[in-house]
mmCIF file of C-alpha atoms in Angstrom:
data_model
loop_
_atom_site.group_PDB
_atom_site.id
_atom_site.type_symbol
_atom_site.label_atom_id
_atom_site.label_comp_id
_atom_site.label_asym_id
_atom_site.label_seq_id
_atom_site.Cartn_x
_atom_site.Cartn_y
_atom_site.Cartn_z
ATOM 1 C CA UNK A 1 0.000 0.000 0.000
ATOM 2 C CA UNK A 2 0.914 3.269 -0.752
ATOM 3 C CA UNK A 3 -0.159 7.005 0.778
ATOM 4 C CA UNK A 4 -1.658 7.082 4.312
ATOM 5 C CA UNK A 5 -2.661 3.756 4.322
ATOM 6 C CA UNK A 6 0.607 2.272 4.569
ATOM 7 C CA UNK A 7 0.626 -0.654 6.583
ATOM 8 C CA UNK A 8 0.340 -4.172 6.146
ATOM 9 C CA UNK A 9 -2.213 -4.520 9.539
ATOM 10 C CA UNK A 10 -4.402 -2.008 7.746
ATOM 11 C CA UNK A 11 -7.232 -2.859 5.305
ATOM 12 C CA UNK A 12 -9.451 0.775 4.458
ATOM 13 C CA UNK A 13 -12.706 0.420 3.301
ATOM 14 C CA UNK A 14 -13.113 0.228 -0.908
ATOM 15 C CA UNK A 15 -13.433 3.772 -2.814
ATOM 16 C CA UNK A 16 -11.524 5.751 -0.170
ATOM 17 C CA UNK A 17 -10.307 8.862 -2.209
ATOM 18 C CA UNK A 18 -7.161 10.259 -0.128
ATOM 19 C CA UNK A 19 -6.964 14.278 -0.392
ATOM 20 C CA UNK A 20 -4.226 16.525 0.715
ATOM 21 C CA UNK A 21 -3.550 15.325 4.550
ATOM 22 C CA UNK A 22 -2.930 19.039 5.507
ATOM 23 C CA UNK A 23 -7.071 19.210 4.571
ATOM 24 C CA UNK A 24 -10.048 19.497 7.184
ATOM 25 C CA UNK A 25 -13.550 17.927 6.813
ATOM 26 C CA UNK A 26 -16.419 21.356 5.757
ATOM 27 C CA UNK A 27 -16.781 22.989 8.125
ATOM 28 C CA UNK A 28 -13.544 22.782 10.418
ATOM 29 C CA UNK A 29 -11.237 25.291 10.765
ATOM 30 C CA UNK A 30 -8.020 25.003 12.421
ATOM 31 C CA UNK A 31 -4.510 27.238 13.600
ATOM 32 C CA UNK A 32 -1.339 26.909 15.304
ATOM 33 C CA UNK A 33 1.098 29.365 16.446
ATOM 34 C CA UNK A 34 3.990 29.458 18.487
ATOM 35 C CA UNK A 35 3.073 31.539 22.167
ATOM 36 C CA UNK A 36 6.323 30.830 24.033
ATOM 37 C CA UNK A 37 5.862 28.019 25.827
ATOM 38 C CA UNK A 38 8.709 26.074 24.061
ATOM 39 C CA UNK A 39 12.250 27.819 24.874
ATOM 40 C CA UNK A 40 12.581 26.233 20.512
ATOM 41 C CA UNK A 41 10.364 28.961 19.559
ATOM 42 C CA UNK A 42 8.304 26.327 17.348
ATOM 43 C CA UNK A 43 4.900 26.152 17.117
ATOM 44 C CA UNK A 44 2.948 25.533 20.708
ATOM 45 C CA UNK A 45 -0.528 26.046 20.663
ATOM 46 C CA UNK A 46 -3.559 24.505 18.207
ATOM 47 C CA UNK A 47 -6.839 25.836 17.925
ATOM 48 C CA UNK A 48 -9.552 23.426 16.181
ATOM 49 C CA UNK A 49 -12.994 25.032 15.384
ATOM 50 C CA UNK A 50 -15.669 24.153 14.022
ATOM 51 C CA UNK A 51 -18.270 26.066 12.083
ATOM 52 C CA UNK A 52 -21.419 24.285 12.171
ATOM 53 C CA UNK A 53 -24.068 25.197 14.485
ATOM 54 C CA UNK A 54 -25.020 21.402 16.069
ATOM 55 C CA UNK A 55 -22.053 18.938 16.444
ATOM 56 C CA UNK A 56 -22.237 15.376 17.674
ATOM 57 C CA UNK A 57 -19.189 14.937 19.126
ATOM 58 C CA UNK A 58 -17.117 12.042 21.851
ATOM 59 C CA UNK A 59 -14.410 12.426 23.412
ATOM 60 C CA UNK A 60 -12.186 9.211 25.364
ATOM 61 C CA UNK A 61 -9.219 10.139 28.090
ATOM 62 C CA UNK A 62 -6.712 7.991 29.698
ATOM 63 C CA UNK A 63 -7.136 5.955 32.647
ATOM 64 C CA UNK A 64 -4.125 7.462 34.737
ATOM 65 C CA UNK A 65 -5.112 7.656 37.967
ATOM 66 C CA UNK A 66 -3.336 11.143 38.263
ATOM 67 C CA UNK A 67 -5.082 12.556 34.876
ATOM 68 C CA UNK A 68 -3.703 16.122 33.800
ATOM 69 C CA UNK A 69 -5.635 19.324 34.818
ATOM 70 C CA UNK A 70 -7.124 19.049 31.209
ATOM 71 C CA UNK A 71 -7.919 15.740 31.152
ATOM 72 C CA UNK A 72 -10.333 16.621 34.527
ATOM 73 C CA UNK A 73 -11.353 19.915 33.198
ATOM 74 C CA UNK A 74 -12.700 18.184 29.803
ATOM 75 C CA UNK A 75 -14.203 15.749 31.772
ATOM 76 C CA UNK A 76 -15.980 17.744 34.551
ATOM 77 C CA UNK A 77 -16.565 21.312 32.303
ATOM 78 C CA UNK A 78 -17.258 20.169 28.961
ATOM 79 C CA UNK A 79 -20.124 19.080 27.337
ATOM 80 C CA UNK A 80 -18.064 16.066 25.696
ATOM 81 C CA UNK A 81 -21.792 15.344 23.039
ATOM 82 C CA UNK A 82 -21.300 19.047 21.678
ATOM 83 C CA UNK A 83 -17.534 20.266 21.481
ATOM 84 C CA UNK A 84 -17.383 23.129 19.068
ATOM 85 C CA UNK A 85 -13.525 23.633 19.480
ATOM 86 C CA UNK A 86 -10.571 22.450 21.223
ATOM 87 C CA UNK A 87 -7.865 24.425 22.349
ATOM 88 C CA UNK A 88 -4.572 22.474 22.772
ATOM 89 C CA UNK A 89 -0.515 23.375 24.125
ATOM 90 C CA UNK A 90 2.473 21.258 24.010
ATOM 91 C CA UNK A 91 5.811 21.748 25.663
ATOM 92 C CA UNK A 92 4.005 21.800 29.366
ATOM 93 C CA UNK A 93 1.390 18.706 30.130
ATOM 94 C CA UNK A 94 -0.118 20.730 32.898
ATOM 95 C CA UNK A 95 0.143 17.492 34.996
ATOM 96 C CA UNK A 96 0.599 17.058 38.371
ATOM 97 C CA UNK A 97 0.085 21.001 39.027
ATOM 98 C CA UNK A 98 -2.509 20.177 41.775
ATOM 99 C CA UNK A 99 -5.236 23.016 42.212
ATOM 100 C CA UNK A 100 -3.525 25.388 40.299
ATOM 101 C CA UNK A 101 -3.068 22.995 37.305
ATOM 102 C CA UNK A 102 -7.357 23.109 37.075
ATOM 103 C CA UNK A 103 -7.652 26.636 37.348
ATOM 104 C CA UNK A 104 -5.653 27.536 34.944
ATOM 105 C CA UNK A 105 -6.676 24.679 32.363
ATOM 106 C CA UNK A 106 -10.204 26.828 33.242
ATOM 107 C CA UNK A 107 -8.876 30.005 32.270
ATOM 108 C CA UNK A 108 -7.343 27.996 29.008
ATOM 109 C CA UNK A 109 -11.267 26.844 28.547
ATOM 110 C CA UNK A 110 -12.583 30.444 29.057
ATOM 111 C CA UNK A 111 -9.729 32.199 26.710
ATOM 112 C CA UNK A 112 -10.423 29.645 23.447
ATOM 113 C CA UNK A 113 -14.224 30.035 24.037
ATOM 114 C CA UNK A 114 -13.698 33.978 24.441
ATOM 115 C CA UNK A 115 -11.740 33.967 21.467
ATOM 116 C CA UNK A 116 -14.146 31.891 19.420
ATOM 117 C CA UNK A 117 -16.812 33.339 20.759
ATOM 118 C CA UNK A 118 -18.085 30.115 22.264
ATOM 119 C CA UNK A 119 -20.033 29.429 25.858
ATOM 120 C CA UNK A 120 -17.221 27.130 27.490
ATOM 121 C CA UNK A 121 -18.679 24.167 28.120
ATOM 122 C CA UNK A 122 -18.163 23.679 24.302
ATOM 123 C CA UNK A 123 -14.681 24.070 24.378
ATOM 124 C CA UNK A 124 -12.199 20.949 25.002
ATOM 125 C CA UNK A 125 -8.890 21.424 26.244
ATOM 126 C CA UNK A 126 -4.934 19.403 26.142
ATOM 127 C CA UNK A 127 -1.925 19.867 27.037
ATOM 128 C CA UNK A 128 1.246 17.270 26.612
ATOM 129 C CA UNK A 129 4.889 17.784 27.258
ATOM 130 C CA UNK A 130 6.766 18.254 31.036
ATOM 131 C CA UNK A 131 4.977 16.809 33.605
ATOM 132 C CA UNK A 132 4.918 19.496 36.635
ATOM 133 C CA UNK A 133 5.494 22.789 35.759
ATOM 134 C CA UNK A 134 3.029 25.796 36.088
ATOM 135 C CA UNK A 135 1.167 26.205 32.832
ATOM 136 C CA UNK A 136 1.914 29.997 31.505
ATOM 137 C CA UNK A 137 -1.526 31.113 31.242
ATOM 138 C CA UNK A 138 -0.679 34.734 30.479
ATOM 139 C CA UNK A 139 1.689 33.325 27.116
ATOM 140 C CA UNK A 140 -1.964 30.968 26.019
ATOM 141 C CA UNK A 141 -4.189 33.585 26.568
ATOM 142 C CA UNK A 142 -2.626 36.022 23.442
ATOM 143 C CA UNK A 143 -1.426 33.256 21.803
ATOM 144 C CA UNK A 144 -4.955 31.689 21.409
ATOM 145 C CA UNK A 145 -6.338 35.253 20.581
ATOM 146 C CA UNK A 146 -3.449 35.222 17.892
ATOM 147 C CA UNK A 147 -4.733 31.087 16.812
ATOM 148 C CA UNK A 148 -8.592 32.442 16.741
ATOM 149 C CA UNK A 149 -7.550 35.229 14.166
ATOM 150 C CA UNK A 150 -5.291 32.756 12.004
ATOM 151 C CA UNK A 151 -8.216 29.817 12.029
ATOM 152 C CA UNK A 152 -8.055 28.497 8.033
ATOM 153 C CA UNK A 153 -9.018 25.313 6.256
ATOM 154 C CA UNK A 154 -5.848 23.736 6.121
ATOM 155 C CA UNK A 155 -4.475 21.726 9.828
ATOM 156 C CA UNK A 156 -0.881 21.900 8.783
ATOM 157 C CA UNK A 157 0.123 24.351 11.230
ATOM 158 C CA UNK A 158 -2.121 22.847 14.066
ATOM 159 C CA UNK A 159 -0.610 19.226 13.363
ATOM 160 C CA UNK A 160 2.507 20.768 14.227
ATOM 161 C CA UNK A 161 2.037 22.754 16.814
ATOM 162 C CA UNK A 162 1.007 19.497 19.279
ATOM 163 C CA UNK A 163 3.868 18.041 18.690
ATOM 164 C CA UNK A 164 6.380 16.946 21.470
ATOM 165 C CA UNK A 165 8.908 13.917 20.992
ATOM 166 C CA UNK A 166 7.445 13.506 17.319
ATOM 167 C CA UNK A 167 9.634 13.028 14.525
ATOM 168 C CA UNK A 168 7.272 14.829 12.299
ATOM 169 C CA UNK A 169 3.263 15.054 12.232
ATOM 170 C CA UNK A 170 0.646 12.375 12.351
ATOM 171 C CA UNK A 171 -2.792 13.421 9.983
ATOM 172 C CA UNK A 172 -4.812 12.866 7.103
ATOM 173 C CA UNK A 173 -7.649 13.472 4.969
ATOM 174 C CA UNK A 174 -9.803 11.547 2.689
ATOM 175 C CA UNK A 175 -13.639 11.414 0.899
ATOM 176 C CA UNK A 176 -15.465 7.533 1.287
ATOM 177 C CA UNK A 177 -19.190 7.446 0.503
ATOM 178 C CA UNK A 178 -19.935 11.186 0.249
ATOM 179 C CA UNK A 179 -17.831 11.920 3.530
ATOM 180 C CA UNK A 180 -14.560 13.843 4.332
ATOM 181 C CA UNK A 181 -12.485 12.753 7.098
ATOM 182 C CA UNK A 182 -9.904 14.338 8.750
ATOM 183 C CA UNK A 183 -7.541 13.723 11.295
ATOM 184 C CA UNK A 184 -4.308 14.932 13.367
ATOM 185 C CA UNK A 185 -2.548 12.554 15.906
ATOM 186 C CA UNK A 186 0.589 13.077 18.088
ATOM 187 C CA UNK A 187 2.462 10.844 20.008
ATOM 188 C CA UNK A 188 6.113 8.851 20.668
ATOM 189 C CA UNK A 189 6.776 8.184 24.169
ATOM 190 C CA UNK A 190 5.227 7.495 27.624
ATOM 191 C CA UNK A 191 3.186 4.595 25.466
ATOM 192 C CA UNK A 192 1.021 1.613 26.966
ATOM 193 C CA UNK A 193 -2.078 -0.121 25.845
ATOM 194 C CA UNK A 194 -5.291 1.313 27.303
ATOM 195 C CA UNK A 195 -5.025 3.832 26.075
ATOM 196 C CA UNK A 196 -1.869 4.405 24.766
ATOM 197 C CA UNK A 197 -0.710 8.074 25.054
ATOM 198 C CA UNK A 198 -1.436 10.139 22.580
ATOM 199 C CA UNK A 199 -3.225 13.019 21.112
ATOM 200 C CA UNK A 200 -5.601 12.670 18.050
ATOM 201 C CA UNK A 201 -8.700 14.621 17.333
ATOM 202 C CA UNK A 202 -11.172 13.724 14.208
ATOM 203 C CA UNK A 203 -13.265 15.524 12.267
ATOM 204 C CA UNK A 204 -16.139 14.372 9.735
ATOM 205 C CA UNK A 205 -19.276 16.336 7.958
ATOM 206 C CA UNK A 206 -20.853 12.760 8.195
ATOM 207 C CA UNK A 207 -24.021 11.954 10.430
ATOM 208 C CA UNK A 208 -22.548 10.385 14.017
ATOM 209 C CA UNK A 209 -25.306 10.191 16.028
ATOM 210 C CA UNK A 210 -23.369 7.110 17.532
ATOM 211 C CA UNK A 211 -20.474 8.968 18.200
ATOM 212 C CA UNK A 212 -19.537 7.506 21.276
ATOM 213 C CA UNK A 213 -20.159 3.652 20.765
ATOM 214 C CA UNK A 214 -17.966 4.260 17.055
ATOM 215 C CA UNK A 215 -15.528 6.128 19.034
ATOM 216 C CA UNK A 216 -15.011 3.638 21.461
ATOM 217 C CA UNK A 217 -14.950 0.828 19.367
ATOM 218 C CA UNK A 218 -12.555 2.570 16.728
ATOM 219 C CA UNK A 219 -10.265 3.683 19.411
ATOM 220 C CA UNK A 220 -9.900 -0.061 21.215
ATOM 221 C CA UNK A 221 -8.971 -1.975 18.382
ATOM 222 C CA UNK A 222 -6.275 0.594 17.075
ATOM 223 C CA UNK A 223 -4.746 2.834 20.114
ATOM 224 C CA UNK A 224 -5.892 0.712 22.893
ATOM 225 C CA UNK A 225 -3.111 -1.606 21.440
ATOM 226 C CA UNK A 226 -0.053 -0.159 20.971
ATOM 227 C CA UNK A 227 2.673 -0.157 22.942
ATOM 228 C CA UNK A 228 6.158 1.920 23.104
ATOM 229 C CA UNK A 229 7.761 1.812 26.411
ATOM 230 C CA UNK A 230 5.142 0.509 28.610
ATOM 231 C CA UNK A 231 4.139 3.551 30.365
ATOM 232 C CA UNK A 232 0.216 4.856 30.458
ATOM 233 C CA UNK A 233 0.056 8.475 29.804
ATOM 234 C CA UNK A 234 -1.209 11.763 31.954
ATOM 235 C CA UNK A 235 -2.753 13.300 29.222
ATOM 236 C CA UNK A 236 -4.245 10.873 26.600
ATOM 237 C CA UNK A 237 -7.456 12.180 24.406
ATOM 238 C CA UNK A 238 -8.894 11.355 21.350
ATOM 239 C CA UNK A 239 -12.182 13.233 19.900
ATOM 240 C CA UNK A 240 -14.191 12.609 17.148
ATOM 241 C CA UNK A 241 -16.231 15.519 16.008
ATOM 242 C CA UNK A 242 -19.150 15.203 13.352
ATOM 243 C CA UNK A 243 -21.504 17.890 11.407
ATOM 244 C CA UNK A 244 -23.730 15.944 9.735
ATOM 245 C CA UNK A 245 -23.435 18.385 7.138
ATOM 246 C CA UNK A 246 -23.230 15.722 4.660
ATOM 247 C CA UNK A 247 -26.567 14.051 5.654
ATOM 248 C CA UNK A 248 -24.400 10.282 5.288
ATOM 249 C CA UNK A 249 -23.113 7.855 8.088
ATOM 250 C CA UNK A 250 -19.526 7.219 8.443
ATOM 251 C CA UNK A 251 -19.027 4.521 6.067
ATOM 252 C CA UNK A 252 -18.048 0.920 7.776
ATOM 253 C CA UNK A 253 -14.646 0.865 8.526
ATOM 254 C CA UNK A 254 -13.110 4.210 7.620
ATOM 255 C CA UNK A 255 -12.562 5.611 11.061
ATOM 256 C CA UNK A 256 -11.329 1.989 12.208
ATOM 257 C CA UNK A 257 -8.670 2.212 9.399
ATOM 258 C CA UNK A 258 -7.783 5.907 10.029
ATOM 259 C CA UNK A 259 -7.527 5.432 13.881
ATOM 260 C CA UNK A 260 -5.308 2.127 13.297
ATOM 261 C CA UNK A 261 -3.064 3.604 10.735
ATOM 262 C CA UNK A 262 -2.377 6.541 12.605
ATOM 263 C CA UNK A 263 -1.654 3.795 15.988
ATOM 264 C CA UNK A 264 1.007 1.874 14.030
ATOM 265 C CA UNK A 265 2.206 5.738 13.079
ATOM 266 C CA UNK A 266 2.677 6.548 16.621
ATOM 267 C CA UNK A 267 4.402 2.934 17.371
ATOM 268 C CA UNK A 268 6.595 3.856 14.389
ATOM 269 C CA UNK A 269 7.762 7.503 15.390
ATOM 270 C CA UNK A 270 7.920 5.521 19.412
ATOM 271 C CA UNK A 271 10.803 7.448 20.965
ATOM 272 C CA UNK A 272 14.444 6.082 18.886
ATOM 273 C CA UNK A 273 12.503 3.062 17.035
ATOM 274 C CA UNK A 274 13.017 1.359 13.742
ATOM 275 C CA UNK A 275 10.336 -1.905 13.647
ATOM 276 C CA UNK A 276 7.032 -2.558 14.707
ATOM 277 C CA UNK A 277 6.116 -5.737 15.813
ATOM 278 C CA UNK A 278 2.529 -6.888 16.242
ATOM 279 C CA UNK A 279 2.878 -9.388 19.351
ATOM 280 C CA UNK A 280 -0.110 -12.088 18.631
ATOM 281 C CA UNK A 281 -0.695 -14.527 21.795
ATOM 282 C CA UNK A 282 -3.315 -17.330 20.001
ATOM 283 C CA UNK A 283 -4.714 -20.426 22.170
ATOM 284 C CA UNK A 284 -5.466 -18.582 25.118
ATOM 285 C CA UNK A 285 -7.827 -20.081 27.610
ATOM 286 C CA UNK A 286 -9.872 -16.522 28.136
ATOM 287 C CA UNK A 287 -9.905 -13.040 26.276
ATOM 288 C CA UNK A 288 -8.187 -11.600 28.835
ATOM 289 C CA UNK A 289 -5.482 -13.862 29.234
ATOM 290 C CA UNK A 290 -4.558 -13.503 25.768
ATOM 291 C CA UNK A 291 -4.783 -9.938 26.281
ATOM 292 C CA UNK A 292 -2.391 -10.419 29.401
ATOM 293 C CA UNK A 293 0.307 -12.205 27.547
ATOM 294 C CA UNK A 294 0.446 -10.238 24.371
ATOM 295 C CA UNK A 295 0.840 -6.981 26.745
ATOM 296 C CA UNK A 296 4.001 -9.146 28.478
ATOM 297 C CA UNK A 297 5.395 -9.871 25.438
ATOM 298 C CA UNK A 298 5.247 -6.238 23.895
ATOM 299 C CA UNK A 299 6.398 -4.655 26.962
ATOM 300 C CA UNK A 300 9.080 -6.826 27.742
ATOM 301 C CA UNK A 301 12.600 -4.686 27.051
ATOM 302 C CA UNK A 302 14.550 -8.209 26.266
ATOM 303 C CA UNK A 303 11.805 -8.595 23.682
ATOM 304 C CA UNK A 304 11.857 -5.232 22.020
ATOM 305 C CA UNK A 305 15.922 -4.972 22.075
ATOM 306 C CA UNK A 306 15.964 -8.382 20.253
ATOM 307 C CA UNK A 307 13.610 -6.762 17.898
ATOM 308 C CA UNK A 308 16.090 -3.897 17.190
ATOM 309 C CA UNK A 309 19.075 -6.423 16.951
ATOM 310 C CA UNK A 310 16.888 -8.272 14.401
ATOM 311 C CA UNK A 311 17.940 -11.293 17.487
ATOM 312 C CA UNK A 312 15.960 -14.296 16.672
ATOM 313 C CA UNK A 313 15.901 -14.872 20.294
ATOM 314 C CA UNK A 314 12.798 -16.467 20.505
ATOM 315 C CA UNK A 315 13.402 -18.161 24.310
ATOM 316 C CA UNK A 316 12.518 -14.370 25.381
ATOM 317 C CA UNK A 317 9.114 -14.979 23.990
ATOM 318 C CA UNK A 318 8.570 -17.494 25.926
ATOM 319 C CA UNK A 319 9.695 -16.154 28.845
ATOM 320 C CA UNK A 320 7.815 -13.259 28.533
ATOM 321 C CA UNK A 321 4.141 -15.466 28.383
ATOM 322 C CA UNK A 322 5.228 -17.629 31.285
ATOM 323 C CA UNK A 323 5.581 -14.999 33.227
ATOM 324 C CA UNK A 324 2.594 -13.207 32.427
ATOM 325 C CA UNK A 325 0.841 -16.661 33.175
ATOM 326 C CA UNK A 326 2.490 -17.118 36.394
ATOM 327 C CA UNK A 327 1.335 -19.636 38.719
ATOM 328 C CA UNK A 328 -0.278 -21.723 36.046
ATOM 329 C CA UNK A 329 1.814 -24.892 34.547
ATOM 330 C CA UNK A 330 2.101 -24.718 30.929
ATOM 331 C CA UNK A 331 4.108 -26.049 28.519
ATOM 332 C CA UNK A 332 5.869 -23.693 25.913
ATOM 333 C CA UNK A 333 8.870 -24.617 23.487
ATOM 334 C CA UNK A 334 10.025 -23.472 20.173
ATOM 335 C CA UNK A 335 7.089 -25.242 18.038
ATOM 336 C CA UNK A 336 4.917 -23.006 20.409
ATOM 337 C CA UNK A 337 6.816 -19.562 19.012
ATOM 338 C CA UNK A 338 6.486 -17.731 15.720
ATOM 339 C CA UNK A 339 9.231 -15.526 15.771
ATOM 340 C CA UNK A 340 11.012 -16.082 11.812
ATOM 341 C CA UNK A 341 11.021 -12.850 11.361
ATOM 342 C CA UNK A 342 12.935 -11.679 14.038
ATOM 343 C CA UNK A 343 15.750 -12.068 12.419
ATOM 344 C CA UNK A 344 14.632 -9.802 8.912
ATOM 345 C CA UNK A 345 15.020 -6.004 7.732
ATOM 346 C CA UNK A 346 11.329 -6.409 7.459
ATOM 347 C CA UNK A 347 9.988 -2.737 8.798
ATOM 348 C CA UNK A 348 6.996 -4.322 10.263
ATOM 349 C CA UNK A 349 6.886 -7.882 11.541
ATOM 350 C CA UNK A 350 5.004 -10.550 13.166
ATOM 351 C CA UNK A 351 5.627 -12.534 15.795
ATOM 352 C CA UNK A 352 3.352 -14.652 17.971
ATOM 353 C CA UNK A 353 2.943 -17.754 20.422
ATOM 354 C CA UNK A 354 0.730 -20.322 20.706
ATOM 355 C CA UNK A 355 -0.516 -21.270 24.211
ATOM 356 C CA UNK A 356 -2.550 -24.581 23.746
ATOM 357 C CA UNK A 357 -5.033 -23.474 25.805
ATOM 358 C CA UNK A 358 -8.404 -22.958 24.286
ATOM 359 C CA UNK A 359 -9.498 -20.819 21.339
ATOM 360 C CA UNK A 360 -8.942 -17.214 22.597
ATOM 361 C CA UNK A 361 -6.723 -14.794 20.782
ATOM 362 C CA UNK A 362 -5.228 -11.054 20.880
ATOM 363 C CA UNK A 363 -2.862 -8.674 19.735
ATOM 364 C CA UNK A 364 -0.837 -5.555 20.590
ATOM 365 C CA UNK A 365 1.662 -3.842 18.495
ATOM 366 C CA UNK A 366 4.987 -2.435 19.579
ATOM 367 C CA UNK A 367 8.037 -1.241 18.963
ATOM 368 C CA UNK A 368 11.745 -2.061 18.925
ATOM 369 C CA UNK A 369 13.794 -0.662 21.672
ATOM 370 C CA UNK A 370 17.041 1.451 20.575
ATOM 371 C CA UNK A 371 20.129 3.529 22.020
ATOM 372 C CA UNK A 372 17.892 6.717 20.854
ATOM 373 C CA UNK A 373 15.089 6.323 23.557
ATOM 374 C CA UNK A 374 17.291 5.716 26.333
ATOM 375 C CA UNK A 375 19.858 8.960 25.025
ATOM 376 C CA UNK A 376 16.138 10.918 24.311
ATOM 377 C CA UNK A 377 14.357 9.751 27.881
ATOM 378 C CA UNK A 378 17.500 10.550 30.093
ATOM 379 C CA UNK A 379 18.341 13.856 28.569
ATOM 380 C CA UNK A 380 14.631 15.034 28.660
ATOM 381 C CA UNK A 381 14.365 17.671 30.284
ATOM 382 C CA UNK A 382 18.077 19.109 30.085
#
């Protein structure tokens, strides 16, 4: 495959027509504009509006028990059915900032929905970048004044400006049964299965009445299983936003593809990497303890460096599902292990194990793990 659809995990829907992926879906404007906040001068703050007078939108957050002053703001402020606009920074991930960090994620809120001319509660907010330093209100409030007048029909500038870690931005656009999709993602490090940390926010003039249960299901089979480094995310969010304007349904499939390309994007661009691996574990006695060992196997670092080595070191597989099935007696050898190629320049490879154990299956996809993300991790923040 060629384009946005790149990968061989992906199958899009038939009659997808891909446009420019700088374009937004009718209706959706969109800005970004650098306010200070990184010491780079790059690009810092996105604004994402939409024109339309009734959205249905959804919205999904991460599971961290110590969410980011955005993440509760969204969820406790917002109406998360309706979001006209999001307003998001990177460079600070207003995260463990205690009361402070909510007020002035509030005053972020207020500022984009002043700008926009918008009663708050339509207004999403994100952050991602340091974890526990003082968001610089004063620096978002002109800068999203500044995004507001700037808002145009192209997201290049916003897909930028969310960036942290990334080696360049995640997006697309594309027309599939009278609709126009769009999307920007973000995303690289500080990445674990449900959900794995990211940013991504959607945008459709299809009918989405169903926004949530789509959402959900979209965002489970794609970024619920991906894997970088292990670690579950402050500040994860993904919204879907949808006009209707086009008076047609999402066709079947299209936001599963676009959500699971732009996963295996973020595994790609994973802090350092090179490969991604989808980790299958087949023969499981349950759901969720196929789930369990496929999550053992992508996390495990002796795993993921053989991966990188192109090591076809497949005794680490196994030691990786034992251990995830600890306690329980089961027998695991070579014939058990897919791992052939390990050893390849393949850029995306499988490798699996079969536990004899019943019918149950999963997957999770990962990435290789490289001098880069430990050099990247330890010098983060000097």
């Amino acid at each position: 495959m060629s384009g946005f659809f790149r990968s061989r995990w992906v199958d899009p829907p038939e009659g997808v027509e891909e446009l420019g992926p700088t374009a937004l879906a009718p209706g959706f404007r969109a800005a970004g504009v650098a306010c200070g906040i990184k010491d780079s001068g790059e690009r810092d703050l996105g604004l994402l509006a939409c024109d339309a007078e009734h959205v249905d939108s959804a919205a999904l957050f991460t599971a961290n028990a110590a969410a980011a002053a955005p993440v509760r703001v969204c969820r406790e402020r917002a109406d998360l059915g309706s979001l006209s606009a999001i307003a998001v920074n990177s460079g600070n991930a207003n995260a463990a900032t205690g009361n402070q960090g909510v007020v002035d994620a509030v005053e972020m809120q207020e500022a984009a929905a002043e700008a926009l001319d918008l009663e708050p509660v339509r207004v999403g907010v994100a952050s991602t970048g340091v974890i526990g330093r003082p968001l610089p209100v004063e620096l978002l409030r002109s800068g999203l004044a500044e995004a507001a007048g700037a808002l145009g029909g192209e997201a290049a500038d916003f897909s930028e400006a969310i960036m942290t870690t990334d080696r360049g931005p995640k997006r697309c656009a594309m027309r599939a049964g009278g609709v126009t999709l769009s999307a920007q993602a973000k995303g690289a490090g500080m990445m674990e299965p449900g959900f794995a940390t990211l940013l991504c926010f959607v945008q459709t003039d299809a009918e989405a009445a169903d926004a949530d249960a789509r959402l959900r299901l979209a965002a489970e089979a794609s970024f619920g299983r991906v894997t970088v480094d292990g670690q579950l995310s402050t500040n994860d969010m993904v919204v879907l936003q949808a006009t209707g304007a086009a008076g047609r349904p999402l066709p079947e499939g299209l936001l599963e593809a676009v959500l699971l390309q732009l996963a295996i994007d973020v595994v790609a661009d994973g802090e350092g990497a090179t490969r991604v691996a989808r980790v299958r574990a087949d023969e499981a006695a349950s759901d969720s303890e196929a789930e369990r060992v496929a999550r053992a196997i992508a996390n495990s670092q002796l795993v993921q460096t053989g991966i990188f080595g192109r090591d076809p070191n497949w005794g680490r597989i196994v030691q990786a599902a034992g251990m995830a099935l600890a306690g329980e007696d089961v027998a695991l050898d070579g014939s058990s292990v897919d791992a052939e190629e390990l050893g390849t320049d393949s850029a995306e490879l499988e490798l699996g194990i079969r536990l004899g154990r019943g019918a149950a299956s999963a997957h999770v996809y990962c990435s290789d793990l490289t001098y880069d993300y430990v050099k990247l991790n330890a010098e983060y923040t000097t």
